[in-house]
């Protein structure tokens, strides 16, 4: 059963999030590090916020085995940017013991329902390219890449002779 989280649910949410950060740190150690701190205040703010929600999946034994953190957002207010009100799916987590049971899909469906109830135009999320299971789930739901973020380490003084600068078509 999926329902909005309350403050009573913070401990298991934090535990799931800490597990997520450990998994993501293995996939992208230069971007994410395991979170050991208790960040219940972070989630409490979203639970209390009117334009955000932590949607949780509760199993028959009343254990929380997954959650989706979603917020209402707007595109940047700039003249060249097309204005949109959208849902930003910050995190989607399913406990390892509960994966491949449809919980991720159920949470995505709940995010869609939440987004429609808030009259939002679309759902946006970020996913690590190494997280292939998540990408497959999102693609199954019709998500597609809309923007790609690229990074490049800056050269050290000894590497500068191998620096490749310029733009496409140079």
XYZ file of N, CA and C in Angstrom:
510
model
N 0.842 -1.176 0.000
C 0.000 0.000 0.000
C 0.891 1.244 0.000
N 0.563 2.182 -0.835
C 1.322 3.430 -0.900
C 0.512 4.529 -0.234
N 1.219 5.311 0.583
C 0.590 6.438 1.266
C 1.642 7.519 1.492
N 1.190 8.754 1.769
C 2.152 9.799 2.126
C 2.786 9.490 3.480
N 4.057 9.788 3.607
C 4.758 9.564 4.872
C 4.324 10.598 5.905
N 4.468 10.214 7.165
C 4.292 11.135 8.285
C 5.615 11.181 9.046
N 5.701 12.050 10.012
C 6.936 12.174 10.784
C 7.284 10.887 11.526
N 6.294 10.069 11.833
C 6.530 8.788 12.508
C 7.347 7.846 11.623
N 7.297 8.042 10.316
C 7.957 7.157 9.353
C 9.421 7.515 9.082
N 9.944 8.520 9.732
C 11.270 9.030 9.377
C 12.397 8.013 9.532
N 12.418 7.230 10.590
C 13.546 6.301 10.808
C 13.718 5.308 9.663
N 12.662 4.594 9.248
C 12.873 3.667 8.127
C 13.186 4.376 6.806
N 12.664 5.574 6.606
C 12.988 6.334 5.392
C 14.477 6.662 5.376
N 14.993 7.129 6.501
C 16.421 7.453 6.600
C 17.263 6.204 6.364
N 16.852 5.070 6.920
C 17.589 3.823 6.707
C 17.643 3.430 5.239
N 16.514 3.545 4.549
C 16.493 3.244 3.112
C 17.388 4.212 2.339
N 17.340 5.476 2.711
C 18.154 6.469 2.011
C 19.644 6.215 2.229
N 20.020 5.864 3.448
C 21.426 5.549 3.712
C 21.878 4.359 2.867
N 21.011 3.359 2.737
C 21.348 2.213 1.888
C 21.501 2.656 0.430
N 20.589 3.506 -0.028
C 20.681 4.025 -1.403
C 22.018 4.717 -1.630
N 22.437 5.559 -0.694
C 23.697 6.279 -0.902
C 24.888 5.328 -0.920
N 24.827 4.256 -0.154
C 25.913 3.261 -0.217
C 25.961 2.611 -1.597
N 24.801 2.248 -2.134
C 24.757 1.633 -3.471
C 25.211 2.611 -4.556
N 24.747 3.842 -4.483
C 25.099 4.826 -5.504
C 26.576 5.209 -5.414
N 27.151 5.181 -4.211
C 28.579 5.484 -4.059
C 29.441 4.437 -4.748
N 28.963 3.206 -4.814
C 29.691 2.161 -5.546
C 29.632 2.449 -7.047
N 28.473 2.898 -7.525
C 28.308 3.181 -8.952
C 29.025 4.456 -9.387
N 29.040 5.459 -8.523
C 29.609 6.765 -8.892
C 30.367 7.366 -7.709
N 31.522 6.790 -7.369
C 32.245 7.234 -6.174
C 32.793 8.658 -6.247
N 32.902 9.224 -7.433
C 33.379 10.605 -7.526
C 32.242 11.615 -7.389
N 31.006 11.123 -7.328
C 29.840 12.001 -7.235
C 29.105 11.829 -5.910
N 28.972 10.597 -5.457
C 28.154 10.290 -4.279
C 28.998 9.561 -3.254
N 28.785 9.917 -1.992
C 29.439 9.205 -0.902
C 28.367 8.662 0.035
N 28.646 7.561 0.703
C 27.656 6.992 1.619
C 27.316 7.988 2.727
N 26.043 8.095 3.024
C 25.586 8.980 4.091
C 25.432 8.172 5.364
N 26.194 8.515 6.368
C 26.093 7.835 7.658
C 25.274 8.661 8.641
N 25.156 9.952 8.401
C 24.451 10.845 9.319
C 22.946 10.592 9.271
N 22.299 10.926 10.349
C 20.843 10.846 10.426
C 20.286 12.131 9.821
N 19.704 12.030 8.643
C 19.208 13.220 7.950
C 17.687 13.324 8.004
N 17.101 12.928 9.130
C 15.638 12.960 9.244
C 15.083 14.370 9.076
N 15.842 15.412 9.446
C 15.361 16.783 9.261
C 15.148 17.103 7.782
N 16.020 16.579 6.939
C 15.891 16.763 5.489
C 14.546 16.226 5.005
N 14.221 14.998 5.394
C 12.959 14.395 4.963
C 11.762 15.017 5.672
N 11.927 15.414 6.926
C 10.827 16.045 7.668
C 10.362 17.318 6.964
N 11.308 18.089 6.438
C 10.929 19.317 5.724
C 10.042 18.997 4.517
N 10.381 17.953 3.781
C 9.563 17.585 2.619
C 8.204 17.033 3.043
N 8.163 16.280 4.122
C 6.889 15.743 4.607
C 5.946 16.878 4.997
N 6.489 17.931 5.579
C 5.671 19.051 6.052
C 5.353 20.066 4.947
N 6.082 20.033 3.861
C 5.924 20.995 2.765
C 4.653 20.691 1.970
N 3.886 21.736 1.642
C 2.646 21.557 0.882
C 2.890 21.087 -0.551
N 3.964 21.539 -1.167
C 4.222 21.204 -2.567
C 5.302 20.138 -2.707
N 5.329 19.221 -1.747
C 6.267 18.097 -1.775
C 5.625 16.937 -1.033
N 6.139 15.751 -1.262
C 5.662 14.575 -0.540
C 6.728 13.498 -0.554
N 6.720 12.703 0.489
C 7.472 11.462 0.522
C 6.406 10.377 0.495
N 6.294 9.700 -0.630
C 5.307 8.635 -0.801
C 5.982 7.322 -0.439
N 5.382 6.570 0.481
C 6.018 5.341 0.959
C 5.192 4.124 0.587
N 5.879 3.014 0.368
C 5.222 1.726 0.172
C 5.342 0.948 1.477
N 4.207 0.498 1.974
C 4.153 -0.240 3.234
C 3.679 -1.653 2.926
N 4.435 -2.658 3.384
C 4.052 -4.045 3.120
C 2.997 -4.522 4.125
N 2.592 -5.777 4.006
C 1.534 -6.322 4.866
C 1.905 -6.310 6.341
N 3.192 -6.371 6.646
C 3.652 -6.336 8.042
C 3.869 -4.896 8.521
N 3.441 -3.930 7.717
C 3.558 -2.496 8.017
C 5.002 -1.985 8.000
N 5.875 -2.683 7.277
C 7.255 -2.232 7.099
C 7.341 -1.360 5.852
N 8.090 -0.287 5.937
C 8.307 0.589 4.789
C 9.438 -0.008 3.960
N 9.129 -0.372 2.712
C 10.144 -1.008 1.868
C 10.439 -0.227 0.591
N 9.972 1.001 0.535
C 10.277 1.849 -0.605
C 9.687 3.229 -0.416
N 10.287 4.202 -1.086
C 9.715 5.547 -1.047
C 10.106 6.330 -2.289
N 9.303 7.349 -2.563
C 9.576 8.306 -3.636
C 9.458 9.699 -3.040
N 10.475 10.514 -3.236
C 10.468 11.907 -2.790
C 10.214 12.776 -4.012
N 9.091 13.500 -4.004
C 8.684 14.288 -5.159
C 8.320 15.703 -4.711
N 8.679 16.679 -5.547
C 8.359 18.078 -5.264
C 7.803 18.737 -6.522
N 6.961 19.739 -6.319
C 6.496 20.564 -7.431
C 7.584 21.589 -7.733
N 7.873 21.795 -9.007
C 8.944 22.710 -9.409
C 8.505 23.511 -10.629
N 9.268 24.542 -10.927
C 9.034 25.380 -12.108
C 10.343 25.492 -12.877
N 10.226 25.616 -14.190
C 11.431 25.863 -14.974
C 11.955 27.252 -14.638
N 13.205 27.468 -14.963
C 13.865 28.743 -14.686
C 13.108 29.892 -15.339
N 13.001 30.994 -14.612
C 12.328 32.178 -15.147
C 13.329 32.983 -15.971
N 13.446 32.634 -17.225
C 14.332 33.347 -18.145
C 13.606 33.466 -19.479
N 13.841 34.541 -20.210
C 13.082 34.755 -21.440
C 13.265 33.665 -22.489
N 14.404 32.986 -22.489
C 14.645 31.963 -23.512
C 14.171 30.578 -23.094
N 13.680 30.437 -21.869
C 13.259 29.136 -21.353
C 11.737 29.024 -21.420
N 11.248 27.915 -21.949
C 9.810 27.666 -21.994
C 9.339 27.350 -20.574
N 8.351 28.067 -20.096
C 7.870 27.911 -18.722
C 7.069 26.617 -18.568
N 7.373 25.889 -17.509
C 6.648 24.664 -17.185
C 6.547 24.519 -15.677
N 5.432 23.971 -15.226
C 5.277 23.500 -13.850
C 5.387 21.987 -13.929
N 6.307 21.412 -13.173
C 6.545 19.979 -13.292
C 6.821 19.362 -11.933
N 6.775 18.048 -11.894
C 7.136 17.302 -10.691
C 8.581 16.866 -10.831
N 9.349 17.085 -9.787
C 10.740 16.638 -9.782
C 10.841 15.466 -8.816
N 11.122 14.304 -9.361
C 11.289 13.096 -8.555
C 12.735 13.079 -8.077
N 12.938 13.473 -6.831
C 14.291 13.601 -6.284
C 14.904 12.233 -6.028
N 14.146 11.352 -5.411
C 14.650 10.015 -5.083
C 13.541 8.993 -5.222
N 13.904 7.817 -5.695
C 13.028 6.650 -5.674
C 13.885 5.496 -5.164
N 13.457 4.894 -4.069
C 14.244 3.850 -3.412
C 13.345 2.661 -3.113
N 13.831 1.471 -3.424
C 13.159 0.231 -3.027
C 14.191 -0.614 -2.288
N 13.796 -1.144 -1.143
C 14.701 -1.990 -0.355
C 15.172 -3.163 -1.208
N 16.439 -3.551 -1.089
C 16.965 -4.661 -1.899
C 16.128 -5.937 -1.792
N 15.598 -6.233 -0.618
C 14.802 -7.454 -0.430
C 13.416 -7.357 -1.053
N 13.022 -6.161 -1.485
C 11.685 -5.969 -2.050
C 11.723 -5.631 -3.543
N 12.883 -5.700 -4.149
C 13.002 -5.339 -5.566
C 12.423 -6.418 -6.474
N 12.078 -5.999 -7.680
C 11.519 -6.885 -8.718
C 10.182 -7.481 -8.278
N 9.430 -6.702 -7.496
C 8.093 -7.109 -7.057
C 7.042 -6.075 -7.460
N 7.430 -5.106 -8.281
C 6.483 -4.102 -8.751
C 6.378 -2.865 -7.873
N 7.193 -2.774 -6.823
C 7.102 -1.634 -5.911
C 7.580 -0.354 -6.590
N 8.669 -0.424 -7.348
C 9.143 0.754 -8.074
C 8.080 1.275 -9.025
N 7.428 0.376 -9.737
C 6.350 0.784 -10.648
C 5.174 1.376 -9.885
N 4.830 0.779 -8.760
C 3.729 1.310 -7.949
C 4.060 2.720 -7.455
N 5.301 2.929 -7.043
C 5.708 4.264 -6.596
C 5.683 5.262 -7.751
N 6.130 4.849 -8.935
C 6.061 5.742 -10.097
C 4.611 6.094 -10.425
N 3.717 5.124 -10.312
C 2.301 5.404 -10.524
C 1.763 6.397 -9.505
N 2.202 6.270 -8.253
C 1.782 7.204 -7.206
C 2.345 8.602 -7.466
N 3.563 8.674 -7.975
C 4.155 9.970 -8.333
C 3.346 10.609 -9.460
N 2.956 9.821 -10.455
C 2.115 10.350 -11.533
C 0.800 10.892 -10.978
N 0.150 10.131 -10.101
C -1.125 10.567 -9.515
C -0.935 11.856 -8.714
N 0.130 11.919 -7.919
C 0.430 13.120 -7.134
C 0.639 14.310 -8.070
N 1.373 14.090 -9.145
C 1.682 15.157 -10.098
C 0.422 15.670 -10.783
N -0.443 14.765 -11.180
C -1.707 15.168 -11.803
C -2.589 15.921 -10.818
N -2.622 15.473 -9.565
C -3.421 16.154 -8.540
C -2.922 17.580 -8.296
N -1.640 17.811 -8.541
C -1.064 19.145 -8.384
C -1.016 19.911 -9.713
N -1.676 19.369 -10.724
C -1.799 19.993 -12.043
C -0.434 20.315 -12.667
N 0.469 19.357 -12.566
C 1.807 19.512 -13.128
C 1.860 18.874 -14.510
N 2.768 19.340 -15.354
C 2.802 18.933 -16.754
C 3.559 17.638 -17.016
N 4.605 17.388 -16.267
C 5.406 16.189 -16.486
C 6.218 15.895 -15.236
N 6.854 14.724 -15.238
C 7.743 14.324 -14.149
C 9.165 14.303 -14.698
N 10.076 14.878 -13.942
C 11.496 14.899 -14.310
C 12.291 14.213 -13.209
N 13.341 13.513 -13.599
C 14.220 12.871 -12.626
C 15.624 12.816 -13.182
N 16.569 12.556 -12.313
C 17.958 12.317 -12.706
C 18.306 10.897 -12.314
N 19.134 10.254 -13.110
C 19.562 8.891 -12.813
C 21.013 8.743 -13.266
N 21.781 8.030 -12.467
C 23.165 7.756 -12.854
C 23.176 6.817 -14.057
N 24.019 7.059 -15.054
C 24.048 6.171 -16.218
C 24.445 4.741 -15.861
N 25.144 4.559 -14.742
C 25.548 3.224 -14.304
C 24.392 2.457 -13.652
N 23.313 3.138 -13.302
C 22.181 2.505 -12.631
C 21.219 1.940 -13.684
N 21.665 0.884 -14.341
C 20.934 0.347 -15.493
C 19.571 -0.229 -15.122
N 19.431 -0.809 -13.936
C 18.116 -1.327 -13.526
C 17.100 -0.197 -13.434
N 17.507 0.926 -12.838
C 16.602 2.069 -12.723
C 16.271 2.629 -14.101
N 17.264 2.728 -14.954
C 17.025 3.256 -16.301
C 16.020 2.382 -17.044
N 16.156 1.070 -16.937
C 15.202 0.167 -17.595
C 13.786 0.386 -17.070
N 13.647 0.559 -15.761
C 12.324 0.813 -15.183
C 11.762 2.124 -15.718
N 12.564 3.171 -15.696
C 12.079 4.471 -16.157
C 11.718 4.437 -17.643
N 12.521 3.778 -18.447
C 12.202 3.678 -19.876
C 10.919 2.891 -20.097
N 10.702 1.856 -19.295
C 9.458 1.087 -19.380
C 8.252 1.993 -19.113
N 8.444 2.988 -18.273
C 7.383 3.941 -17.942
C 7.308 5.097 -18.932
N 8.158 5.104 -19.949
C 8.094 6.139 -20.972
C 9.025 7.320 -20.761
N 9.870 7.254 -19.755
C 10.844 8.331 -19.555
C 11.892 8.259 -20.661
N 12.376 9.428 -21.067
C 13.439 9.494 -22.056
C 14.362 10.665 -21.718
N 15.590 10.560 -22.157
C 16.567 11.611 -21.880
C 16.125 12.909 -22.538
N 16.148 13.984 -21.754
C 15.809 15.302 -22.278
C 17.023 16.222 -22.256
N 18.004 15.851 -21.469
C 19.210 16.663 -21.317
C 20.300 15.750 -20.786
N 21.506 15.947 -21.210
C 22.621 15.142 -20.727
C 23.614 16.078 -20.050
N 24.002 15.745 -18.832
C 25.019 16.501 -18.114
C 26.356 15.811 -18.334
N 27.334 16.575 -18.765
C 28.661 16.010 -19.012
C 29.664 16.708 -18.099
N 30.645 15.960 -17.631
C 31.709 16.534 -16.811
C 33.055 16.130 -17.385
N 34.057 16.893 -17.041
C 35.416 16.605 -17.475
C 36.350 17.116 -16.397
N 37.200 16.258 -15.868
C 38.162 16.725 -14.865
C 39.091 17.771 -15.476
N 39.444 18.751 -14.669
C 40.399 19.754 -15.135
C 41.792 19.164 -15.122
N 42.576 19.545 -16.076
C 43.932 19.015 -16.203
C 44.824 19.565 -15.099
N 45.703 18.726 -14.608
C 46.730 19.185 -13.674
C 47.825 19.854 -14.487
N 48.710 20.624 -13.859
C 49.768 21.292 -14.638
C 50.590 20.329 -15.493
N 50.813 19.104 -15.022
C 51.611 18.155 -15.814
C 50.821 17.566 -16.972
N 49.490 17.617 -16.891
C 48.643 17.062 -17.950
C 48.285 18.085 -19.019
N 48.616 19.335 -18.820
C 48.118 20.381 -19.708
C 48.554 20.210 -21.150
N 49.630 19.509 -21.377
C 50.052 19.266 -22.752
C 49.079 18.372 -23.494
N 48.248 17.621 -22.748
C 47.253 16.727 -23.348
C 45.852 17.311 -23.275
N 45.745 18.589 -22.993
C 44.449 19.237 -22.831
C 43.754 19.338 -24.186
N 42.519 18.923 -24.243
C 41.729 18.984 -25.469
C 40.626 20.006 -25.259
N 40.833 21.211 -25.705
C 39.816 22.240 -25.563
C 39.286 22.600 -26.929
N 38.185 23.268 -26.921
C 37.571 23.673 -28.174
C 36.133 23.227 -28.211
N 35.489 23.451 -29.307
C 34.091 23.074 -29.428
C 33.925 22.116 -30.599
N 32.785 21.494 -30.633
C 32.494 20.563 -31.723
C 32.590 21.305 -33.048
N 33.166 20.685 -33.999
C 33.288 21.289 -35.314
C 34.542 22.119 -35.506
N 35.383 22.221 -34.441
C 36.643 22.973 -34.582
C 37.567 22.301 -35.564
